[in-house]
Structure formats: structure tokens, C-alpha cells
Short mmCIF file of C-alpha atoms in Angstrom, two decimals:
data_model
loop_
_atom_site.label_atom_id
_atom_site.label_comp_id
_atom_site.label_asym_id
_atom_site.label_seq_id
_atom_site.Cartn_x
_atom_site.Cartn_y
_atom_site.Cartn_z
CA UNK A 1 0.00 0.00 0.00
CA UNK A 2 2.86 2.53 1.35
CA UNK A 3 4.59 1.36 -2.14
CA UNK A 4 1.39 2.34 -4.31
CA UNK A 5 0.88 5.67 -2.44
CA UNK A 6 4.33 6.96 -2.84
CA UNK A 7 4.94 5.84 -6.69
CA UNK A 8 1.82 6.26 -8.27
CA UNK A 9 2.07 9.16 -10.60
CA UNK A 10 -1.82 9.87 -9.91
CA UNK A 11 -1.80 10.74 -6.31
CA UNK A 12 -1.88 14.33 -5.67
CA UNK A 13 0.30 14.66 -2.88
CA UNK A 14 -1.27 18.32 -2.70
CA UNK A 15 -3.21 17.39 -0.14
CA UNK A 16 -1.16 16.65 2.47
CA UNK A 17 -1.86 20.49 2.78
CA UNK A 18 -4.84 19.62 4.40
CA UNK A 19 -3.75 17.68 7.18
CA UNK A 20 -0.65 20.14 7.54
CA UNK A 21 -3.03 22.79 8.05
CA UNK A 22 -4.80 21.18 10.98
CA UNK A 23 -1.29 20.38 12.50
CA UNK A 24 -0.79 23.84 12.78
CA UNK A 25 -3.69 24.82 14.20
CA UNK A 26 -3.74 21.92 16.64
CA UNK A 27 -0.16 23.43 17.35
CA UNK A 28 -1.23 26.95 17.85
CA UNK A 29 -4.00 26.06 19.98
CA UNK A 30 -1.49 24.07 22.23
CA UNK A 31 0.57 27.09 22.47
CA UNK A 32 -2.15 29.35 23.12
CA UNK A 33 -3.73 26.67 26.40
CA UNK A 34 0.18 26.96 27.29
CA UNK A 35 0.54 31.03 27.41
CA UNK A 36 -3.30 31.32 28.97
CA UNK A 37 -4.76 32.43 25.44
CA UNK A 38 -7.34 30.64 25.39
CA UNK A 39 -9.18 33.20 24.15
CA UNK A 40 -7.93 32.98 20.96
CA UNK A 41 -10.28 30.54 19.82
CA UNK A 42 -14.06 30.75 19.45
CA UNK A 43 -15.60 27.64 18.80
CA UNK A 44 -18.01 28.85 16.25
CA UNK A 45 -16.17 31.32 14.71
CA UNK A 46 -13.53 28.60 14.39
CA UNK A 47 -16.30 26.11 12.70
CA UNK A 48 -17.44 28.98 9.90
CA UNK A 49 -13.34 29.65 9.25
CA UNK A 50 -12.90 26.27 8.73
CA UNK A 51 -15.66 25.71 6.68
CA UNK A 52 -15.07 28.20 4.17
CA UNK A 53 -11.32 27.15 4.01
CA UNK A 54 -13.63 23.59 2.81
CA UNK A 55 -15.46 25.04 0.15
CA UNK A 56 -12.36 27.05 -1.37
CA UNK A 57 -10.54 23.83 -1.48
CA UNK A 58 -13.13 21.98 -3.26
CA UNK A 59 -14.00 24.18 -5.62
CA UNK A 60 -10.21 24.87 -6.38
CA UNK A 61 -9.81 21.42 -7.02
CA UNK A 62 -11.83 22.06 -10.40
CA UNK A 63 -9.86 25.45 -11.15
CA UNK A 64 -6.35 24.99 -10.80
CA UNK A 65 -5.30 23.64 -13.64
CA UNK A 66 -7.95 26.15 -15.87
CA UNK A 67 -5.51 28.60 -13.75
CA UNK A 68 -2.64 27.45 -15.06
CA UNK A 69 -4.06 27.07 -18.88
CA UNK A 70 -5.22 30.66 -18.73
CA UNK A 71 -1.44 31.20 -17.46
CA UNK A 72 0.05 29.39 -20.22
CA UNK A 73 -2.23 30.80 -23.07
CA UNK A 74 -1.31 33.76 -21.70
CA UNK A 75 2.29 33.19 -22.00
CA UNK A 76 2.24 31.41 -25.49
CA UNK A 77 0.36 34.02 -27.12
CA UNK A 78 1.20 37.33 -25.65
CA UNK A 79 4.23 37.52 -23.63
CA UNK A 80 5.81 40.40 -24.14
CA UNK A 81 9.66 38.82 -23.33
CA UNK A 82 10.91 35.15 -22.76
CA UNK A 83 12.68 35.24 -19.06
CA UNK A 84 15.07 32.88 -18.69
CA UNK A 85 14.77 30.84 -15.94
CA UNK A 86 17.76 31.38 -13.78
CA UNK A 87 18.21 31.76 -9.80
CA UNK A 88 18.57 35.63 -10.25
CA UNK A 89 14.88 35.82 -12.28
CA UNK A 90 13.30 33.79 -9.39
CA UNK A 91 14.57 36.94 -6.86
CA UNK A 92 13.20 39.21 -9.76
CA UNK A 93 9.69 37.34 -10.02
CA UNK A 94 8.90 36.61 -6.19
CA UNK A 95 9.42 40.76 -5.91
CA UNK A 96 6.86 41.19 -8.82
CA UNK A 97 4.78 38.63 -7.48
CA UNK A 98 4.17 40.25 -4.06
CA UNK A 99 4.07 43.61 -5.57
CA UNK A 100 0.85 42.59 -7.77
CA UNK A 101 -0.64 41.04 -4.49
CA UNK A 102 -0.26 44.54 -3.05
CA UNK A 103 -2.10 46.21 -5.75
CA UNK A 104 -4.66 43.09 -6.24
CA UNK A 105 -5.18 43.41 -2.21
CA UNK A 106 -5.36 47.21 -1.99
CA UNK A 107 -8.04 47.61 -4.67
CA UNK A 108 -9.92 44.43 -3.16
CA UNK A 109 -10.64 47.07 -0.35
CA UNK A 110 -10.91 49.80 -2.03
CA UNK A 111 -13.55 48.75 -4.55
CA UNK A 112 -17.00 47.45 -3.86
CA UNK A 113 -16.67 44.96 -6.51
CA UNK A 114 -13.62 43.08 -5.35
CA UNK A 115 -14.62 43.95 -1.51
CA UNK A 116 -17.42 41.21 -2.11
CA UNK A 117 -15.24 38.73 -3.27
CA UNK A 118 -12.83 39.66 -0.13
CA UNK A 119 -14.59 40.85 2.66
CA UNK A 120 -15.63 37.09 4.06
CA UNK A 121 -11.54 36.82 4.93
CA UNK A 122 -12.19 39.81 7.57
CA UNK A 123 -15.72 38.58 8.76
CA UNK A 124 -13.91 36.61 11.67
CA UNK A 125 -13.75 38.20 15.09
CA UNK A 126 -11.38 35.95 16.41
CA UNK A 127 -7.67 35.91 14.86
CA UNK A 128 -5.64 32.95 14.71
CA UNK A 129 -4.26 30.02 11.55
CA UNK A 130 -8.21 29.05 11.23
CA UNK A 131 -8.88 32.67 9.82
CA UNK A 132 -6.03 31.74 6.76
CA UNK A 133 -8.55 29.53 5.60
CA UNK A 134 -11.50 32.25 4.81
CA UNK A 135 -10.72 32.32 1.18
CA UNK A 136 -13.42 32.06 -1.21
CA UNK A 137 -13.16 30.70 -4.96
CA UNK A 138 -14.42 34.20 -6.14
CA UNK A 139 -11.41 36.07 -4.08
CA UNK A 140 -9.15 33.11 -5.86
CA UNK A 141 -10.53 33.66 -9.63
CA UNK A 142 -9.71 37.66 -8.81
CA UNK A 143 -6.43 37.71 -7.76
CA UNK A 144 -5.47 34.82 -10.55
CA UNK A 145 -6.88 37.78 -13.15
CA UNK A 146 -4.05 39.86 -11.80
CA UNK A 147 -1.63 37.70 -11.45
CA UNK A 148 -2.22 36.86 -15.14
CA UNK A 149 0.40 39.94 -15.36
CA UNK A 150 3.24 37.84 -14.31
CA UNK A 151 3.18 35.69 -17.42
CA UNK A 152 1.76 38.63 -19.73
CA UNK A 153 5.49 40.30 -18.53
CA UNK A 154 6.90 36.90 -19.65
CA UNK A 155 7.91 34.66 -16.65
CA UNK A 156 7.01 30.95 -17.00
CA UNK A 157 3.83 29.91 -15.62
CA UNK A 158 5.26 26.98 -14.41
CA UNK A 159 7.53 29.37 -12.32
CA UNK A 160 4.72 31.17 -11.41
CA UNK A 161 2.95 28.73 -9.93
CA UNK A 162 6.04 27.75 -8.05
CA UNK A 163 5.50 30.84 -6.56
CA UNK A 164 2.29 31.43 -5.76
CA UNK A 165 2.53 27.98 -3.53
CA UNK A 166 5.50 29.90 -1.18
CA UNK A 167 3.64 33.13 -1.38
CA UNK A 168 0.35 31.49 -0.23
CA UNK A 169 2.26 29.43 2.32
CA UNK A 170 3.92 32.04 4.05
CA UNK A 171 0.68 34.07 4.33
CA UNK A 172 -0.37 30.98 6.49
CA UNK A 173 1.59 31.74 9.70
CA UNK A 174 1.15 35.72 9.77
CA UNK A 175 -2.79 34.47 10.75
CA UNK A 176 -1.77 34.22 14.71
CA UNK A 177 -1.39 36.57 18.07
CA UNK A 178 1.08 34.37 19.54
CA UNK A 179 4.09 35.48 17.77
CA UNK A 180 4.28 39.15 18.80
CA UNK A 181 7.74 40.24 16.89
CA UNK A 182 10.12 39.19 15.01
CA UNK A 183 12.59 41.79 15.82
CA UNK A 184 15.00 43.16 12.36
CA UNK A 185 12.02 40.79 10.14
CA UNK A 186 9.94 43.29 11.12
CA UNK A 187 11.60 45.88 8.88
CA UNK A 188 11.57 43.57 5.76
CA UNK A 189 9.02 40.82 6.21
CA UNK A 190 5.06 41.21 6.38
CA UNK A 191 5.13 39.69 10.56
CA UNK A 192 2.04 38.25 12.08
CA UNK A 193 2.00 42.06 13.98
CA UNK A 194 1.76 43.81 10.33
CA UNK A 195 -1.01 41.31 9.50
CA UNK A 196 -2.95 41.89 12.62
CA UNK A 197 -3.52 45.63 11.86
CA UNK A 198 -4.94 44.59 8.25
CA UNK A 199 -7.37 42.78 9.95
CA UNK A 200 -7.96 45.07 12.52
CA UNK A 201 -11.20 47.37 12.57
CA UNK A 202 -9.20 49.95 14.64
CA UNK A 203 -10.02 53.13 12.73
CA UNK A 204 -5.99 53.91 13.04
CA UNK A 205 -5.45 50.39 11.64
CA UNK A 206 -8.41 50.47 8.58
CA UNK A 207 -7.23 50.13 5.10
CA UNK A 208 -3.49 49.49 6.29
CA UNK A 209 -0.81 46.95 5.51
CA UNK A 210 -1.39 45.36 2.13
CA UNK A 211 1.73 43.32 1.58
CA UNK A 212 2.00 39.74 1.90
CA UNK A 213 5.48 38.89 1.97
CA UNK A 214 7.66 42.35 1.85
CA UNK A 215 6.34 44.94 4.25
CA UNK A 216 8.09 47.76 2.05
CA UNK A 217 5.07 47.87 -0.45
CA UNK A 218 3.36 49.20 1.88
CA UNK A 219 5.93 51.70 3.45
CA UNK A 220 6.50 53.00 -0.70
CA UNK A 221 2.82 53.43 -0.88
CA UNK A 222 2.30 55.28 2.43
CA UNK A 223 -0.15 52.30 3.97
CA UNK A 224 1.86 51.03 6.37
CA UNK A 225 0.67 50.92 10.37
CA UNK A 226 3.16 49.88 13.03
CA UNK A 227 1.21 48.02 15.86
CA UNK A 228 0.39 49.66 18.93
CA UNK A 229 -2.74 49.38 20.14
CA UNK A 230 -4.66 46.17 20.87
CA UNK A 231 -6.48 45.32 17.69
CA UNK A 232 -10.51 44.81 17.57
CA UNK A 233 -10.67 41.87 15.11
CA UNK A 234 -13.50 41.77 12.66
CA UNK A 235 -15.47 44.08 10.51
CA UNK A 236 -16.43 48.31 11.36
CA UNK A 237 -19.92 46.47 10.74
CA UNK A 238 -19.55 42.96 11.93
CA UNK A 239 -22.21 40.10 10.18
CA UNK A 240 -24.33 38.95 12.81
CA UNK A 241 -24.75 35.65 11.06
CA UNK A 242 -22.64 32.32 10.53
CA UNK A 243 -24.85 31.02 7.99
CA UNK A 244 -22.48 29.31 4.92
CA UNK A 245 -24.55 30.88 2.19
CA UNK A 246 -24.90 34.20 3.90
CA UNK A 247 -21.25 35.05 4.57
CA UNK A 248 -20.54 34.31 1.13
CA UNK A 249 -23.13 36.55 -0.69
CA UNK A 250 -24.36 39.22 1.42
CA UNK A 251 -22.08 42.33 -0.28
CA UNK A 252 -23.10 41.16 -3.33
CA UNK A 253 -26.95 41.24 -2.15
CA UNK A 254 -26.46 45.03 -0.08
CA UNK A 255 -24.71 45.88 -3.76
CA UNK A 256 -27.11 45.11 -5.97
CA UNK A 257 -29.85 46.68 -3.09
CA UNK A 258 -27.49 50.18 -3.41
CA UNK A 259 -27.81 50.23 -7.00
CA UNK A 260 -31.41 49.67 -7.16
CA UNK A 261 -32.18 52.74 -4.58
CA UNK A 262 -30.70 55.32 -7.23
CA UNK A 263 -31.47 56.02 -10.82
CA UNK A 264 -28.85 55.94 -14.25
CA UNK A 265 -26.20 53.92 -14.96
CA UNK A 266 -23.47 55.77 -13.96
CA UNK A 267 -25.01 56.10 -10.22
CA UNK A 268 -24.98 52.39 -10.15
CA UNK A 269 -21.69 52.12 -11.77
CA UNK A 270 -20.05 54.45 -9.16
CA UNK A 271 -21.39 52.35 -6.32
CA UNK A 272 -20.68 48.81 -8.09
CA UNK A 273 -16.91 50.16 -8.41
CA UNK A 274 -16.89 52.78 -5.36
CA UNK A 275 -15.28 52.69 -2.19
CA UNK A 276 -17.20 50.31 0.52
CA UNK A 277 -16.85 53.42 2.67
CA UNK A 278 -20.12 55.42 0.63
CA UNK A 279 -22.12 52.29 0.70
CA UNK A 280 -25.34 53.23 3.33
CA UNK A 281 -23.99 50.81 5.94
CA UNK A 282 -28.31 50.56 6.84
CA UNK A 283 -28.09 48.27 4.47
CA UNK A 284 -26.98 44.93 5.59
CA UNK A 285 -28.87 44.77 8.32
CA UNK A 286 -32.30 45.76 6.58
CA UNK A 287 -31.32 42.61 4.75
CA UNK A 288 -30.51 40.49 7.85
CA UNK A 289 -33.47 41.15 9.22
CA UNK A 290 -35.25 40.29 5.79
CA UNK A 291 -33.37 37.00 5.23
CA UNK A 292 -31.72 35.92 8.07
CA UNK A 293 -34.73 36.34 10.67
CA UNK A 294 -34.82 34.95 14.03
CA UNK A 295 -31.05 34.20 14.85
CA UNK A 296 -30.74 32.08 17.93
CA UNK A 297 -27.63 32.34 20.58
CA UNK A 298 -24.73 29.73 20.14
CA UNK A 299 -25.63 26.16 21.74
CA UNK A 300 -23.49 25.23 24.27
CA UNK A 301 -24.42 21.50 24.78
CA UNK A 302 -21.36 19.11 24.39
CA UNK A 303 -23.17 16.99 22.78
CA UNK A 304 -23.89 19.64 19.97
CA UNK A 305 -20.23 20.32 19.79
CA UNK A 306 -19.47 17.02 18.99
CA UNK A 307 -22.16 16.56 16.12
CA UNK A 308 -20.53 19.58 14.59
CA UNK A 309 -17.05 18.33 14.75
CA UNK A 310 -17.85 15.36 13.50
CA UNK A 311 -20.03 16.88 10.12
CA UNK A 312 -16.93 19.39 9.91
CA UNK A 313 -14.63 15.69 10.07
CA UNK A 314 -16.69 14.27 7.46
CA UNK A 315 -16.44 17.10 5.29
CA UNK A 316 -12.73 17.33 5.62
CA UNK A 317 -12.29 13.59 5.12
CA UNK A 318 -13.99 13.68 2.03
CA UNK A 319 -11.86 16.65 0.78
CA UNK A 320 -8.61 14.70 1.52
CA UNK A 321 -9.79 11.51 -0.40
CA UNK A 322 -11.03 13.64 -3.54
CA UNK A 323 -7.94 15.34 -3.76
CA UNK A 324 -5.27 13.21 -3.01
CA UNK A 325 -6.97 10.43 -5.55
CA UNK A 326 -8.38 13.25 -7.80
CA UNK A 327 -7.03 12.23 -11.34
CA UNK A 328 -8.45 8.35 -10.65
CA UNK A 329 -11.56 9.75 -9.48
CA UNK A 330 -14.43 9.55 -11.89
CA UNK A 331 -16.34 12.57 -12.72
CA UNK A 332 -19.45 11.44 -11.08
CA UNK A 333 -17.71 10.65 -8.08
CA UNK A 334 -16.23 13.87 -8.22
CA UNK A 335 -19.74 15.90 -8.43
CA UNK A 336 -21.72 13.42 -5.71
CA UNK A 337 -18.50 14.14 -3.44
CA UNK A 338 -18.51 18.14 -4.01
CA UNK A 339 -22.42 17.84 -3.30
CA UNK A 340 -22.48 15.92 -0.11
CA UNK A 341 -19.33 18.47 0.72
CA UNK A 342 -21.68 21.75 0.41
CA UNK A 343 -24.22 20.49 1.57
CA UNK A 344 -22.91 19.30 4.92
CA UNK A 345 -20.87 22.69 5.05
CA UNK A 346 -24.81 24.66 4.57
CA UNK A 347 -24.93 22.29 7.82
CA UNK A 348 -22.49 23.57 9.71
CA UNK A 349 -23.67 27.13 8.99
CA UNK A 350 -27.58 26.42 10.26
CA UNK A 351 -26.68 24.43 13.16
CA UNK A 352 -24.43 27.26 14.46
CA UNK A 353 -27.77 29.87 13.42
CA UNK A 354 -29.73 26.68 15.09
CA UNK A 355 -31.89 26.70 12.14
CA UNK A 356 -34.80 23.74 12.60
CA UNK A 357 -35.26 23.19 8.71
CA UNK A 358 -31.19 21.82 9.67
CA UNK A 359 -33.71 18.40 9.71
CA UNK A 360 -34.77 18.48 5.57
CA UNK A 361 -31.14 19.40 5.13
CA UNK A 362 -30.01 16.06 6.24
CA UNK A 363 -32.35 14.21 4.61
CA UNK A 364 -31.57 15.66 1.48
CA UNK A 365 -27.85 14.11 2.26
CA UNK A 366 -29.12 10.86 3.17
CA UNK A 367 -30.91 10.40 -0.03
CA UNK A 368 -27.60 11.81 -2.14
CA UNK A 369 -25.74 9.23 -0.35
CA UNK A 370 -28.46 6.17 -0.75
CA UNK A 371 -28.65 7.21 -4.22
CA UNK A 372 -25.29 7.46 -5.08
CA UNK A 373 -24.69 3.84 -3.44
CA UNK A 374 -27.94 2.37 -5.62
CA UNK A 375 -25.85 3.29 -8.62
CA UNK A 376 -23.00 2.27 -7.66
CA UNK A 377 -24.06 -1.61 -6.88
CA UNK A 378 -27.04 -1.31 -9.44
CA UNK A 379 -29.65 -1.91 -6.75
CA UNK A 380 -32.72 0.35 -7.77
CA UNK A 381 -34.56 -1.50 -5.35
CA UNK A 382 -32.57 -0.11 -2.30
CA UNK A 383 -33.16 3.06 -2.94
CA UNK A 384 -36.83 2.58 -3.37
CA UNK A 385 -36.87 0.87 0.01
CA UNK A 386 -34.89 3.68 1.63
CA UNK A 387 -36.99 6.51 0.15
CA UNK A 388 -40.82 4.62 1.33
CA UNK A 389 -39.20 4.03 4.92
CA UNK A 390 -38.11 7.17 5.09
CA UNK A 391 -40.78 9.30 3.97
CA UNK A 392 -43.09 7.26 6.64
CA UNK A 393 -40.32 8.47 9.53
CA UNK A 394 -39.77 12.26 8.05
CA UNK A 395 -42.60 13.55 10.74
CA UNK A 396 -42.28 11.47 13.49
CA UNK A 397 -38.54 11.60 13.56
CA UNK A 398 -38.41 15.35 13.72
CA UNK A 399 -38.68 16.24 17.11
CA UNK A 400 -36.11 13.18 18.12
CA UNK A 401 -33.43 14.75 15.65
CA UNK A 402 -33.74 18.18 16.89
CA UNK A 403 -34.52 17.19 20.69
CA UNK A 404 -30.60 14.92 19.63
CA UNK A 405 -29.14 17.59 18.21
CA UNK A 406 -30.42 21.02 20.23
CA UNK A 407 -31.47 19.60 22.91
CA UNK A 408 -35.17 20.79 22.09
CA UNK A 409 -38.38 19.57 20.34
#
């Protein structure tokens, strides 16, 4: 078995990434029980981090290599010089590289537009390695459009994606208040104490510290903010919901409400691509209140805890198989593993908003799964037996599933 794993040319040893990743947050959290930081961590928060770190994953899974074809079409067809590829270029293109992440990150707050696609990476309130994870595929196709530069300019996009991998790596650790400086680094490196003023809603600390990797982008540019007071973590406006679905789209929705509340199409333009700062910040939570009604306070049962650990394990376990066996995986195994993926992260979201139609939810999983296992050992019959049962027990076992899960009828 060890023999197969390690020489077969279709294991995509990618995603050891994901098991890395909880290593270092297991890690952190160690560290932080060992200073007294407990703190830290939110349990909830920590769930919706995590979960959206799941869905970015997944859904990467079926853009990377369109990434790197847009890269190399790029780079075939209009690269304006061939650079050689020599140990001086890689110094040369790791510069450019975090100098178009400034830019890409600056205008992704500075522009409604690309604010939508960013903001769910400052939603948490909490800062630690879990918050690293709040990426979403829409943030991902955005900054790939600008880093489409790199091989417009003419570096190799195999290079390129070389790079991107250390860049994104090393953006990782500065996710974390238990490393509070790094002395000289400070001067050249974006530190964890840089990177907890960006996500700061301070109003000395807003719109500050850009870089990812160099901390003199922002020093050229005038944004940088040296650490001094204690940061508030979180939005100026902070969502009041951890519903999946919600965090994902809700600029988007308070957009599209701005444009509709004035009239001509440069109005609407000039909020679409304005500043998030002239947005009517009434907005979001007219819309709360219109589609997120009702929110219920955070269940502390253990019991609950553990259900949502273990649909947050399942999730993750899934991931790992998918992408480690991804080019032997069949398409349809592929799509019924990306569904049963959302669908238990939507989960995660309404348990945490303690939503009671959580119930349909999961029997819209069962019957993907029952389905799914019909086909695969050509059994019709089973899932005809499954779906009669089932539909008989849908009422009755309603008030056991939430009285299991919330402790309530």
C-alpha cells in the first residue's frame, strides 16, 4: 500500500496540505492553552473559518489547472519577453509577485466589486491560523486575473505557480497573536504584527498593511501601520450571522440593493466600483433582518459540539480523499463528493444559526448518499426501500433529531 501511495504518478500529494493545516492549528491552539490564550479561539467562529477554508478547497480542485491554462495561453500568445529561468529571475519574479498582491489586495478594499469577493476573509472576530482559511473561490478567480500579469510580462507559468505555492504558504503563519515580533524581520518581512492591523477594525489600523510577503510595499505606498494598540478583530460592521450561504453573498446582495435605490447607470456604476466606505452601511442589516430572521444564541451542549465536529470531520475527510486520488476519481464521483461536501458545510452554517429546517437538510444528504450507493451496486430496489421508509419516519422523527441535536423539540 505505502509502495502504491508513494509511486503512483496519480496521487496528488497536494493534499497533504490539508492535514498540515490542521497540524498547525492543533499546534497553535497548544501554544495558546500553554501562554493562557485561550481566548484565541471561538468555537463557532472557528467552525465557519474552517468551513469556508472547505469550500475554497473543493472548488479549487476544479480550477487549478484552468488557472494554469489561462497562465500558459497567456504566455504562449502574448508575452511580451521570454525570461530565462535562472536563480537571479526567481529573486526578480517573487518581488513582482508580491508587488501585484499589493495592488490586487489594496483595490480588493478599495472597490465594492472586489470587496465582495474579499470581505468574508475579515468577517472573523477571532484571529488565529483558522482565519487563513476564509478564502473564497471568487477572491481566488480575482487575484489569478491579476496575477495573469506575471506571465503577460513573460515569466514561466510553471515558475509562477512555483511561486504562488511559497507566497500562499507564508501568508499561512502571519494568521496568529502568539508570535508578537520578530525583531530586524519586522523591517523587511510582512510579521504576524503587520497582519494583525490589516485585519484590525481599529479606525488607526483600517485600510493598512497590504503586503504579503515584503512589508516595504506598503511603506513606498504610504499604507503602512506599526502596531500599537490592541487590535478589535472583525469588521467596522460585523455580520451577525454564521450562515455558509450568507457570509458568502451578502455584499453582493447590499450591492445590488445600493444600486437599485438610485437612478442611471453611472449612479450604479459608481457604487458597483466605489469605495465600501459610501455604501449606506443601513443596508446589511435591513437585509438580515429580511433574510436571516430569528437568529438564535450559540448552543453550548457538548453533545452539539461534537455533532458539529464530526459533520466538519466528514467534510474534511472527504476533501482529503477527492484530492489526493483526484485524477483516478471519476467525474461522477467527483460531483456526488462536491455535493455531499456543500451540503454538509450549509450544515455547519444552520446548526451554528440553530436553524430547525437543519432536519430536511439532512435528509436531502441521506438520499444523495443512498442514491449514489444504488448506482453504484445497481440496486434500484434499495433506494426505493430507503426513500418509502423514510418518507413514513420524516414527521415522526423530527422532534427526536432536533430534541438529539439542540437539545429541544
Amino acid at each position: 500500500m505505502s509502495e502504491f501511495f508513494w509511486n503512483n504518478k496519480a496521487v496528488n500529494y497536494a493534499a497533504l496540505a490539508i492535514p498540515a493545516f490542521f497540524l498547525f492549528l492543533g499546534l497553535e491552539y497548544v501554544a495558546a492553552i500553554r501562554q493562557r490564550k485561550t481566548q484565541v479561539f471561538n468555537f463557532d467562529s472557528s467552525v465557519a473559518n474552517i468551513s469556508i477554508g472547505i469550500a475554497e478547497r473543493l472548488l479549487n480542485l476544479f480550477l487549478t489547472a484552468s488557472f494554469y491554462g489561462v497562465f500558459t495561453y497567456i504566455y504562449e500568445h502574448f508575452a511580451l519577453w521570454s525570461i530565462p529561468n535562472t536563480w537571479g529571475v526567481w529573486v526578480v519574479l517573487i518581488l513582482a509577485t508580491d508587488l501585484v498582491w499589493y495592488w490586487y489586495h489594496r483595490l480588493g478594499h478599495e472597490i465594492n466589486l472586489f470587496w465582495a469577493a474579499h470581505i468574508v476573509h475579515h468577517h472573523s472576530e477571532e484571529f488565529n491560523y483558522s482565519v487563513s482559511a476564509r478564502i473564497t473561490t471568487l477572491q481566488s478567480i480575482v487575484r489569478n486575473v491579476f496575477w495573469s500579469v506575471l506571465p503577460l510580462i513573460g515569466f514561466h507559468p510553471a515558475m509562477v505557480m512555483t511561486i504562488l505555492v511559497v507566497h500562499g504558504t507564508y501568508s499561512f503563519f502571519t494568521h496568529t497573536q502568539l508570535i508578537r515580533s520578530l525583531g530586524w524581520l519586522e523591517h523587511i518581512l510582512i510579521t504576524p504584527s503587520h497582519h494583525r492591523v490589516h485585519h484590525a477594525s481599529n479606525e488607526k489600523y483600517l485600510n493598512k498593511n497590504y503586503g504579503d510577503l515584503f512589508v516595504f510595499w506598503d511603506k513606498l505606498f504610504g499604507t503602512f501601520q506599526k502596531e500599537e494598540e490592541q487590535p478589535v478583530y472583525g469588521l467596522t460592521h460585523p455580520l451577525k450571522s454564521y450562515s455558509f450561504i450568507w457570509q458568502h453573498f451578502h455584499y453582493f446582495l447590499e450591492i445590488l440593493y445600493a444600486t437599485k435605490q438610485v437612478s442611471g447607470i453611472g449612479n450604479k456604476l459608481r457604487i458597483v466600483f466605489g469605495r465600501p466606505e459610501v455604501l449606506d452601511q443601513n443596508i446589511r442589516p435591513l437585509l438580515e433582518e429580511r433574510f436571516i430572521p430569528d437568529r438564535r444564541q450559540a448552543n453550548a451542549l457538548v453533545r452539539f459540539k461534537v455533532y458539529l465536529v464530526i459533520q466538519l470531520g466528514l467534510a474534511v475527510a472527504v476533501l482529503f480523499l477527492i484530492t489526493l486520488f483526484y485524477q483516478q476519481t471519476q467525474p461522477l464521483e467527483k460531483v456526488v463528493g462536491a455535493f455531499f461536501i456543500l451540503i454538509t458545510l450549509v450544515n455547519c452554517g444552520a446548526l451554528l444559526e440553530q436553524r430547525r429546517w437543519i432536519y430536511y437538510l439532512e435528509y436531502l444528504r441521506m438520499l444523495v448518499l443512498v442514491t449514489y450507493v444504488s448506482y453504484l451496486i445497481e440496486r434500484p430496489e434499495l433506494l426505493s426501500g430507503v426513500l418509502v421508509v423514510s418518507l413514513a419516519m420524516l414527521w415522526p422523527m423530527q422532534k427526536w433529531y432536533l430534541r438529539l441535536v439542540y437539545g429541544q423539540g
